Each structure stands twice: as structure tokens, then as C-alpha cells.
PDB file of C-alpha atoms in Angstrom:
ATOM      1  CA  UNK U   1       0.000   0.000   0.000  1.00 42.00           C
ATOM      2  CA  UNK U   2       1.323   3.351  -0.979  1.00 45.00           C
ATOM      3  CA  UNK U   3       1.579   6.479   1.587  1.00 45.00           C
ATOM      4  CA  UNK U   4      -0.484   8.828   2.506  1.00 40.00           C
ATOM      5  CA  UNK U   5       1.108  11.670   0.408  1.00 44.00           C
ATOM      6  CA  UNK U   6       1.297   9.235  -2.723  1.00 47.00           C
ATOM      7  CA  UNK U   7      -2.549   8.624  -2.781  1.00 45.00           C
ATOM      8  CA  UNK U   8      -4.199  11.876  -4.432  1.00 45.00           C
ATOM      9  CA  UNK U   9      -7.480  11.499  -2.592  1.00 41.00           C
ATOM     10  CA  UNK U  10      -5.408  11.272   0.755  1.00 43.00           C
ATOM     11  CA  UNK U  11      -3.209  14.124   0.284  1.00 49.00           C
ATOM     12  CA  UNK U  12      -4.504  17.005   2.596  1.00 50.00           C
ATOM     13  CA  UNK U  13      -5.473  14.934   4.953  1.00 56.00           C
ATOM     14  CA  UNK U  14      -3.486  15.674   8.295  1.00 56.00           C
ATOM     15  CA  UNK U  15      -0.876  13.038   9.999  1.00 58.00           C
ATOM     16  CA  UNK U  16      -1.798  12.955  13.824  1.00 54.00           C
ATOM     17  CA  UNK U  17       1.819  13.937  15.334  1.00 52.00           C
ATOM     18  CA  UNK U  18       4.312  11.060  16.823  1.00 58.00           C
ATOM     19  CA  UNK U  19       2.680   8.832  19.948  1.00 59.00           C
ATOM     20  CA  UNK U  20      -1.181   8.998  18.533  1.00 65.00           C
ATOM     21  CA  UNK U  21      -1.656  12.738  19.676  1.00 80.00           C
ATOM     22  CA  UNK U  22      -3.419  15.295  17.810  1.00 86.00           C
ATOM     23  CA  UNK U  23      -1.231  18.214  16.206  1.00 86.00           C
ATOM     24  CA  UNK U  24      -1.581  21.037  18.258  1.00 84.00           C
ATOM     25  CA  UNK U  25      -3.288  24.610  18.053  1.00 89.00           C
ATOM     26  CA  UNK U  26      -1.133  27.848  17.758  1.00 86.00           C
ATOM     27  CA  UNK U  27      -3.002  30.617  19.739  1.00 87.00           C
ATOM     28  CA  UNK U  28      -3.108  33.420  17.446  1.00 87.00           C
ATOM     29  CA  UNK U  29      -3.143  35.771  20.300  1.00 85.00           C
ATOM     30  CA  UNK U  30       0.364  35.370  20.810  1.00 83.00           C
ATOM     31  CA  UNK U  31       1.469  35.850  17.514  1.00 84.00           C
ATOM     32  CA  UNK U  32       3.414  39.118  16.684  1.00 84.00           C
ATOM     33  CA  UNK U  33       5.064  41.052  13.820  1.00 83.00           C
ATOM     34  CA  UNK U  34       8.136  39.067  13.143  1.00 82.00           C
ATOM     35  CA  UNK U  35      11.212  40.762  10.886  1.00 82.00           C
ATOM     36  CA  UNK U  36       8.075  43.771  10.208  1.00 82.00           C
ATOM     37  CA  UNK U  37       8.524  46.727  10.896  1.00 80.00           C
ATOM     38  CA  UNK U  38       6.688  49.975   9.561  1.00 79.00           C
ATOM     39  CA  UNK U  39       8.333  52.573   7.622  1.00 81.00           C
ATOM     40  CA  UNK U  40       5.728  55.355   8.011  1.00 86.00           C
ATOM     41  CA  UNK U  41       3.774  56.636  10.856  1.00 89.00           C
ATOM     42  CA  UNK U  42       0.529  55.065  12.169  1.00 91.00           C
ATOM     43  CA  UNK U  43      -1.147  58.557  11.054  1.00 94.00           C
ATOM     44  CA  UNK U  44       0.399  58.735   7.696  1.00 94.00           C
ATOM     45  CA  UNK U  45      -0.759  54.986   7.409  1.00 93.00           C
ATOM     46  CA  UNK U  46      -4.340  56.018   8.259  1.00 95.00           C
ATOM     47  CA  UNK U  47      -4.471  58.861   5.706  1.00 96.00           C
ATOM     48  CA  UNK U  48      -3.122  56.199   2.881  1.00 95.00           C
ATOM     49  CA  UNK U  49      -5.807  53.780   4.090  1.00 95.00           C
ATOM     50  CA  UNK U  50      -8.458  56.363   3.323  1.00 96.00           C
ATOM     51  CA  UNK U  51      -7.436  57.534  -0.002  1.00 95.00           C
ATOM     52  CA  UNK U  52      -6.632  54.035  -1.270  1.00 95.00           C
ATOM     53  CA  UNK U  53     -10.547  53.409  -0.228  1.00 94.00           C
ATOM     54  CA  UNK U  54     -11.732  56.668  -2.118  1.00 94.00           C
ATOM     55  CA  UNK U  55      -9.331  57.182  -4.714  1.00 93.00           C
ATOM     56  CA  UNK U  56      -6.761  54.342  -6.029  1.00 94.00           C
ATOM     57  CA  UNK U  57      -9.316  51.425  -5.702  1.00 93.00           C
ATOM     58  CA  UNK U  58     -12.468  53.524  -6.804  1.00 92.00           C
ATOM     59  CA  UNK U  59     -13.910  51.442  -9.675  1.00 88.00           C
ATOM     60  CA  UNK U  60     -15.971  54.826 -10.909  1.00 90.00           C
ATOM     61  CA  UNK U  61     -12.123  56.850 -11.173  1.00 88.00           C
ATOM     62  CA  UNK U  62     -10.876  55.937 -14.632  1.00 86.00           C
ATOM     63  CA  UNK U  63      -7.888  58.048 -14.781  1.00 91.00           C
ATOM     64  CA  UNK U  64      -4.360  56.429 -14.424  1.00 94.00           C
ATOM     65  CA  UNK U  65      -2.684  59.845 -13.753  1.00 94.00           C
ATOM     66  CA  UNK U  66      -4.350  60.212 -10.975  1.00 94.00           C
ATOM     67  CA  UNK U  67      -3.227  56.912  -8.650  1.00 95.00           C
ATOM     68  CA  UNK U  68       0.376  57.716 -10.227  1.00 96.00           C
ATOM     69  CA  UNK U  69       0.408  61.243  -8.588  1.00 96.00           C
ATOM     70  CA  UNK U  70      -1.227  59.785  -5.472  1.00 96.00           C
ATOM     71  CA  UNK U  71       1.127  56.821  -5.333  1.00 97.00           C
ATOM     72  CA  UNK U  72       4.546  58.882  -5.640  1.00 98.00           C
ATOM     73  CA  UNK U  73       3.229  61.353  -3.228  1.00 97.00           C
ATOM     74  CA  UNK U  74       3.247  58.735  -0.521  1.00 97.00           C
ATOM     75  CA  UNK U  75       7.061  57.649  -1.857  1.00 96.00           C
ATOM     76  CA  UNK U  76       6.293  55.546  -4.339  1.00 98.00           C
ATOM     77  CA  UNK U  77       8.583  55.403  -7.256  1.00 98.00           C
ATOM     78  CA  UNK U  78       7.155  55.268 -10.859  1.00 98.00           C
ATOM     79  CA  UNK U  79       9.200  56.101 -13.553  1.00 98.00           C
ATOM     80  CA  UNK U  80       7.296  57.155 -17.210  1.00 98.00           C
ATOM     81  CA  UNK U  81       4.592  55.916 -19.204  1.00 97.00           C
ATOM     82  CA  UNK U  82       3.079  53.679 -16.098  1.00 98.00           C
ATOM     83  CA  UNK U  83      -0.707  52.856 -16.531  1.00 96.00           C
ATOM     84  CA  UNK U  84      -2.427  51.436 -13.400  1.00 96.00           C
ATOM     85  CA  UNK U  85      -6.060  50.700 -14.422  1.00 94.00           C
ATOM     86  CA  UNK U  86      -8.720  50.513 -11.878  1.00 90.00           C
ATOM     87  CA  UNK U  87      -9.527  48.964  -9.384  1.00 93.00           C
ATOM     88  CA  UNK U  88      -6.118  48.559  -7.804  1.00 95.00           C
ATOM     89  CA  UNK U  89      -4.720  47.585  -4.084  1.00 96.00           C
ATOM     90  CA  UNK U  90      -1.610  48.748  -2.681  1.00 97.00           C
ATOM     91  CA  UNK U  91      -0.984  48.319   0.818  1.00 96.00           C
ATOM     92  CA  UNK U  92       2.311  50.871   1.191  1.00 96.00           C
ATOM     93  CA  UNK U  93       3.465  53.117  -2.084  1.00 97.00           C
ATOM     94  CA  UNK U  94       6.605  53.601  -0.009  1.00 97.00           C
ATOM     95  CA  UNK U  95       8.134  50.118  -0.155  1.00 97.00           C
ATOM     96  CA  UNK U  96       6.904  50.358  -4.112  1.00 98.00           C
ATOM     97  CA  UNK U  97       9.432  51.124  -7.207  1.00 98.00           C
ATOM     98  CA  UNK U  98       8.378  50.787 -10.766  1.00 99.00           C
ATOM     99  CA  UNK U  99      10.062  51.357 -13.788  1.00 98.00           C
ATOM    100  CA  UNK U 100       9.563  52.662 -17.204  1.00 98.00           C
ATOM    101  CA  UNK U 101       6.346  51.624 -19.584  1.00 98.00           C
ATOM    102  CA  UNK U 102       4.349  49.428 -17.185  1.00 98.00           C
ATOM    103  CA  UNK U 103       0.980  48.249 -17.507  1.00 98.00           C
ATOM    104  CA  UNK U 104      -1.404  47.104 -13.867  1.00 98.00           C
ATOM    105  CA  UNK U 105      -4.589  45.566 -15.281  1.00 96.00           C
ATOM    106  CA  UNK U 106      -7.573  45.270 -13.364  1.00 96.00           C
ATOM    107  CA  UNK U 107      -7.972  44.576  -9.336  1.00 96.00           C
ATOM    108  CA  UNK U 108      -4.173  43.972  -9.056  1.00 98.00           C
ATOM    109  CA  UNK U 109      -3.091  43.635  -5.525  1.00 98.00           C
ATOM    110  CA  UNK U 110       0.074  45.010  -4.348  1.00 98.00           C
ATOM    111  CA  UNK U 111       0.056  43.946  -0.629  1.00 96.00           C
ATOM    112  CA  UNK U 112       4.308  45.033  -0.637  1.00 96.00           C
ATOM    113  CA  UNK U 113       4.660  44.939   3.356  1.00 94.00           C
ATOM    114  CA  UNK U 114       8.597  44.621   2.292  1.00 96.00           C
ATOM    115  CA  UNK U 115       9.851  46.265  -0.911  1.00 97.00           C
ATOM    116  CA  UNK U 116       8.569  45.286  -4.478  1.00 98.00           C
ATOM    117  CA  UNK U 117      10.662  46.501  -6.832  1.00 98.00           C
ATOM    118  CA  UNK U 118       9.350  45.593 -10.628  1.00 99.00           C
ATOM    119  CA  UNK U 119      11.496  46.843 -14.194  1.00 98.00           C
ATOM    120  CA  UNK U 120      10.309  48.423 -17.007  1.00 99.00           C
ATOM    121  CA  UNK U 121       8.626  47.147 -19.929  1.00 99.00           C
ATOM    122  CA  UNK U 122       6.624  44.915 -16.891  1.00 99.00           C
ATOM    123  CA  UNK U 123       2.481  43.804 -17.513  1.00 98.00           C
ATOM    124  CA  UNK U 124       1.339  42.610 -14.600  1.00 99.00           C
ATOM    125  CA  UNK U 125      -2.740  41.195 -15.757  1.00 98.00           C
ATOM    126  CA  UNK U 126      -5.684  41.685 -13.970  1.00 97.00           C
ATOM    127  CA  UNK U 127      -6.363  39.940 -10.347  1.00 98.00           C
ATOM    128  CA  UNK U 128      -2.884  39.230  -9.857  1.00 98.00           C
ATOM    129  CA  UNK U 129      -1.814  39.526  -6.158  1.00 98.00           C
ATOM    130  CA  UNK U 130       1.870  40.402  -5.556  1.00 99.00           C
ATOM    131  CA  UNK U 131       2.567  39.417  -1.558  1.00 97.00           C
ATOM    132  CA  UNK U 132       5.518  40.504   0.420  1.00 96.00           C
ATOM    133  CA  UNK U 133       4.192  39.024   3.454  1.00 92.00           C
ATOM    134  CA  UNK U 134       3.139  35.395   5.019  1.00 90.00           C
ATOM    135  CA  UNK U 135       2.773  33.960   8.897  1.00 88.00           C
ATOM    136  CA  UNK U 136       5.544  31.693  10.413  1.00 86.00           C
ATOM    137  CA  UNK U 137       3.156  28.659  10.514  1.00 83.00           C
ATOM    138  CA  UNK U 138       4.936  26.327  12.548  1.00 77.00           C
ATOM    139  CA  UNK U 139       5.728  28.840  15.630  1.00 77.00           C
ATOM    140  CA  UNK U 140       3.286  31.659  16.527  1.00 85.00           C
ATOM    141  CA  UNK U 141       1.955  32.860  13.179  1.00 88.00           C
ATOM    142  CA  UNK U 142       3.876  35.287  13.429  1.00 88.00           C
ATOM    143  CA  UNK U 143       4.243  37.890  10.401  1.00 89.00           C
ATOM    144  CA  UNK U 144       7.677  37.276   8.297  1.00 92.00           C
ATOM    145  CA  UNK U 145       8.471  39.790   4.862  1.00 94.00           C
ATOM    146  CA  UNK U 146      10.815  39.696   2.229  1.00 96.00           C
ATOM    147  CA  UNK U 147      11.449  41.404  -0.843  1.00 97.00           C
ATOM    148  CA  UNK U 148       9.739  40.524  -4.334  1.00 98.00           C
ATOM    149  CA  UNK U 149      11.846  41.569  -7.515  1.00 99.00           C
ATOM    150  CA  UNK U 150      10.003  41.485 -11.088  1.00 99.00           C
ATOM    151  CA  UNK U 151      13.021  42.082 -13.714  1.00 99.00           C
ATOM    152  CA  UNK U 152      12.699  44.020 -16.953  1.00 99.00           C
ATOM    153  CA  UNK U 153      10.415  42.376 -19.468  1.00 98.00           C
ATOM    154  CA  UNK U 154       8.524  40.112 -17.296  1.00 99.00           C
ATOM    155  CA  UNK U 155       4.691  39.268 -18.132  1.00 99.00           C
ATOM    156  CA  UNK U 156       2.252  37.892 -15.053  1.00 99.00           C
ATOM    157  CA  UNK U 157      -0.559  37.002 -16.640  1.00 98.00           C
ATOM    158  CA  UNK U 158      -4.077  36.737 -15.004  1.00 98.00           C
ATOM    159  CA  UNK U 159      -4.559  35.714 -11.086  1.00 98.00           C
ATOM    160  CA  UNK U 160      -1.909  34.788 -10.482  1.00 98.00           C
ATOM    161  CA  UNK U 161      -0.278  34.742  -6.980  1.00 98.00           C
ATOM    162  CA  UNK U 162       3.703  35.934  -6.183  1.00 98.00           C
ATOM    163  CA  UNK U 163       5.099  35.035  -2.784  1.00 97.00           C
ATOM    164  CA  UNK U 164       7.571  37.052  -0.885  1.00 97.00           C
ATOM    165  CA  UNK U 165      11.249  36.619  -1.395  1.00 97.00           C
ATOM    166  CA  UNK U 166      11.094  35.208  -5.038  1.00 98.00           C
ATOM    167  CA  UNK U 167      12.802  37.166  -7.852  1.00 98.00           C
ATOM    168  CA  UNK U 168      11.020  36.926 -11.682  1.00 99.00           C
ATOM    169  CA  UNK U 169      14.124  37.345 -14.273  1.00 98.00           C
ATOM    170  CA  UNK U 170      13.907  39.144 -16.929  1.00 98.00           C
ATOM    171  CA  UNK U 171      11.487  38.614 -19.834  1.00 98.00           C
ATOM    172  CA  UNK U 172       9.665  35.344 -17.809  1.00 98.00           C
ATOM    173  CA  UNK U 173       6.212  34.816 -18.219  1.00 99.00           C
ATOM    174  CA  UNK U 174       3.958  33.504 -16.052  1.00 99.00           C
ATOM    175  CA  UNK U 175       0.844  32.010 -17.197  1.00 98.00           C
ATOM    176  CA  UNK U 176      -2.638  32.323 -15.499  1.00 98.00           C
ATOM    177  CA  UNK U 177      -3.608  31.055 -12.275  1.00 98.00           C
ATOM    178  CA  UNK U 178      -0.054  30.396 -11.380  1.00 98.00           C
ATOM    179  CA  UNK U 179       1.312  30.600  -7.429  1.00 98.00           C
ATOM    180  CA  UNK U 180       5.306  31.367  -7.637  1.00 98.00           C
ATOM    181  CA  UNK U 181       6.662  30.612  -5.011  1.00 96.00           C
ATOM    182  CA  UNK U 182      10.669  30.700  -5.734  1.00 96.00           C
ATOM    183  CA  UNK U 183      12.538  32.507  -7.622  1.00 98.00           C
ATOM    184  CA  UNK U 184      12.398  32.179 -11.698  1.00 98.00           C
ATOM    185  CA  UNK U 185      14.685  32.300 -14.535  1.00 98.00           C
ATOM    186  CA  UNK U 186      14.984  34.699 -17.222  1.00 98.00           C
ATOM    187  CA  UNK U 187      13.325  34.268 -20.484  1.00 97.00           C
ATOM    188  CA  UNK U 188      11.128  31.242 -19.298  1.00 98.00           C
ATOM    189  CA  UNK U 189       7.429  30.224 -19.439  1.00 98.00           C
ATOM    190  CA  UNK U 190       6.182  28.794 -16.181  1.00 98.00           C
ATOM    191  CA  UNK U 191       2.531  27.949 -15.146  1.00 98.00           C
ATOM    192  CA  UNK U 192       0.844  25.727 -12.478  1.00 97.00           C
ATOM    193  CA  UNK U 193       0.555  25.621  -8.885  1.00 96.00           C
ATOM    194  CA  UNK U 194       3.427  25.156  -7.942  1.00 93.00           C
ATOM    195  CA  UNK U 195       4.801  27.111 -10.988  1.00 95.00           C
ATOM    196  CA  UNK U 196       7.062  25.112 -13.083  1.00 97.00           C
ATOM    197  CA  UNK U 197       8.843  25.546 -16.374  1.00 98.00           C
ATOM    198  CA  UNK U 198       6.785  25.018 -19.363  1.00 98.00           C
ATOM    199  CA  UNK U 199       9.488  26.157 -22.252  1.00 96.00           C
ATOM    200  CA  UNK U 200      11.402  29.130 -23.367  1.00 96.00           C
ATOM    201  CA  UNK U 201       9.396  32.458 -24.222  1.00 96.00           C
ATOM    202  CA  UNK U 202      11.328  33.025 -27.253  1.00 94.00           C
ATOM    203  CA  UNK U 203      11.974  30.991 -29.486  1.00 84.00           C
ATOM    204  CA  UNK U 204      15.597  30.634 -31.283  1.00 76.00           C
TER     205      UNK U 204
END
């Protein structure tokens, strides 16, 4: 008879812990904010909350110019030609750097509690959620960031989901409903959940 983890219909079913016991509850009371720490004050936070509610995620503001003023106004940096369509999420423009000629289709979520820094030339399609942050799941939930780095050139197609600390290289694409969750190589096609490589992008 095959294990647990080799039968598909088995899979996500829990193993009781060594001795017949039954794995054990983290209270989420005790769990705290990790390697976080904020970058802005709690006030400056609460004015960002309020205008990313009116302004940046309003489905009935159209214009692009707009959440780019209101984005590097709060420290964002965006270089030229960015166009972030609406809706859009993003938890703190300060830990936020974009470069040249980007496109943000709709209801992207940036939730960048550690830096995201993302190239030029970059489309990032619509429902994608980029996440800097996660819980420590085996201690006390508590919160642990990291970086995310999207390289020149690189295409994340629709839903997808990006996990802190992975790096996208330069001209990848990732195709839709795809969870990366390590880093990817340049010039690569990668899909599924866990993303994998599918082939080169361009062809020789």
C-alpha cells in the first residue's frame, strides 16, 4: 500500500503527530510582527488607508494619472509611461518602485509589506496579487516579509499569486492562475501551482 502523500485522494489529509496525539493549536493571540517593521507613521498609514478606499481602488475613477500622482506622493517610485487601471490595491506606495512603460490591469493587488521593486517594460494582468508578506506557521503565526523583484520584461498574466522573497528574471512569463513561489529564470514560461517551467518564451 502506498503512503499517505502518494494517494491523491489522501493528500490534505493531516498526519496525527508522533505517539497517537493530535497536532496542536497555535493561539493566534500570541502571535506578533516578526522581521516587520513599519516605515511610516501610524497617522500617515491612516491617511493612505483612506485615499486608497476613495481614490486608487475607486472602480468609478478611470484616470491612471491620478493613482500615479497619489502613489509617488506617498514615496512611491514610478518612472514614465506607467498605466495602473482601476480597481487597484496597494498596501504601502513607499516600499513600491516601478520602472519605465508598465501596464497594472484590473484589481491587481500590491500587498508590498517589504519592498517590491518591478522593471520596465513589466504587464502585470488583472487579479494578480503580488505578496511581500506570510505567517511563520509552525511557531506563533507570526508575520515574516521579504522582498519581491520582477526584472525588466517580465509578463504575469491573469490571477496569479507571487510570494515574498522570489525574484522573476527578466522577460519570464507567467501564465494564469499560477502561485510562484521561488525565484524564476529569465526568459522562461512557467505555469501551475506550484509554478514550473513550461518552455522558453522566445523561441531561437
Amino acid at each position: 500500500m502506498g503512503k499517505i502523500a502518494d494517494d491523491p485522494r489522501l493528500a490534505c489529509e493531516p498526519r496525527a503527530a508522533e505517539g497517537g496525539s493530535e497536532p496542536r493549536v497555535i493561539d493566534l493571540s500570541l502571535a506578533g510582527k516578526g522581521n516587520y517593521s513599519a516605515r511610516r507613521s501610524a497617522l500617515i498609514e491612516l491617511v493612505w488607508f483612506v485615499l486608497e478606499a476613495c481614490v486608487i481602488n475607486n472602480k468609478l475613477l478611470p484616470f491612471s494619472f491620478v493613482r500615479v500622482a497619489l502613489l509617488r506622493l506617498f514615496g512611491a517610485r514610478i518612472g514614465s509611461g506607467c498605466r495602473f487601471v482601476h480597481p487597484l490595491r496597494v498596501k504601502a506606495p513607499w516600499n513600491l518602485e516601478v520602472g519605465d512603460k508598465c501596464w497594472f490591469g484590473v484589481d491587481v493587488w500590491i500587498y508590498n509589506q517589504a519592498p517590491i521593486r518591478i522593471g520596465s517594460n513589466v504587464c502585470i494582468s488583472q487579479g494578480t496579487f503580488l505578496t511581500a508578506g506570510s505567517h511563520d506557521m509552525s511557531t506563533t503565526m507570526d508575520l515574516r516579509v521579504a522582498p519581491i523583484v520582477i526584472e525588466d520584461g517580465v509578463w504575469i498574466t491573469s490571477k496569479c499569486v507571487v510570494q515574498m522573497g522570489v525574484t522573476i528574471g527578466r522577460s519570464a512569463v507567467v501564465t494564469p492562475m499560477s502561485v510562484v513561489h521561488r525565484s524564476l529564470e529569465a526568459g522562461g514560461v512557467y505555469g501551475g501551482n506550484p509554478c514550473r517551467f513550461l518552455r522558453k518564451r522566445f523561441l531561437p
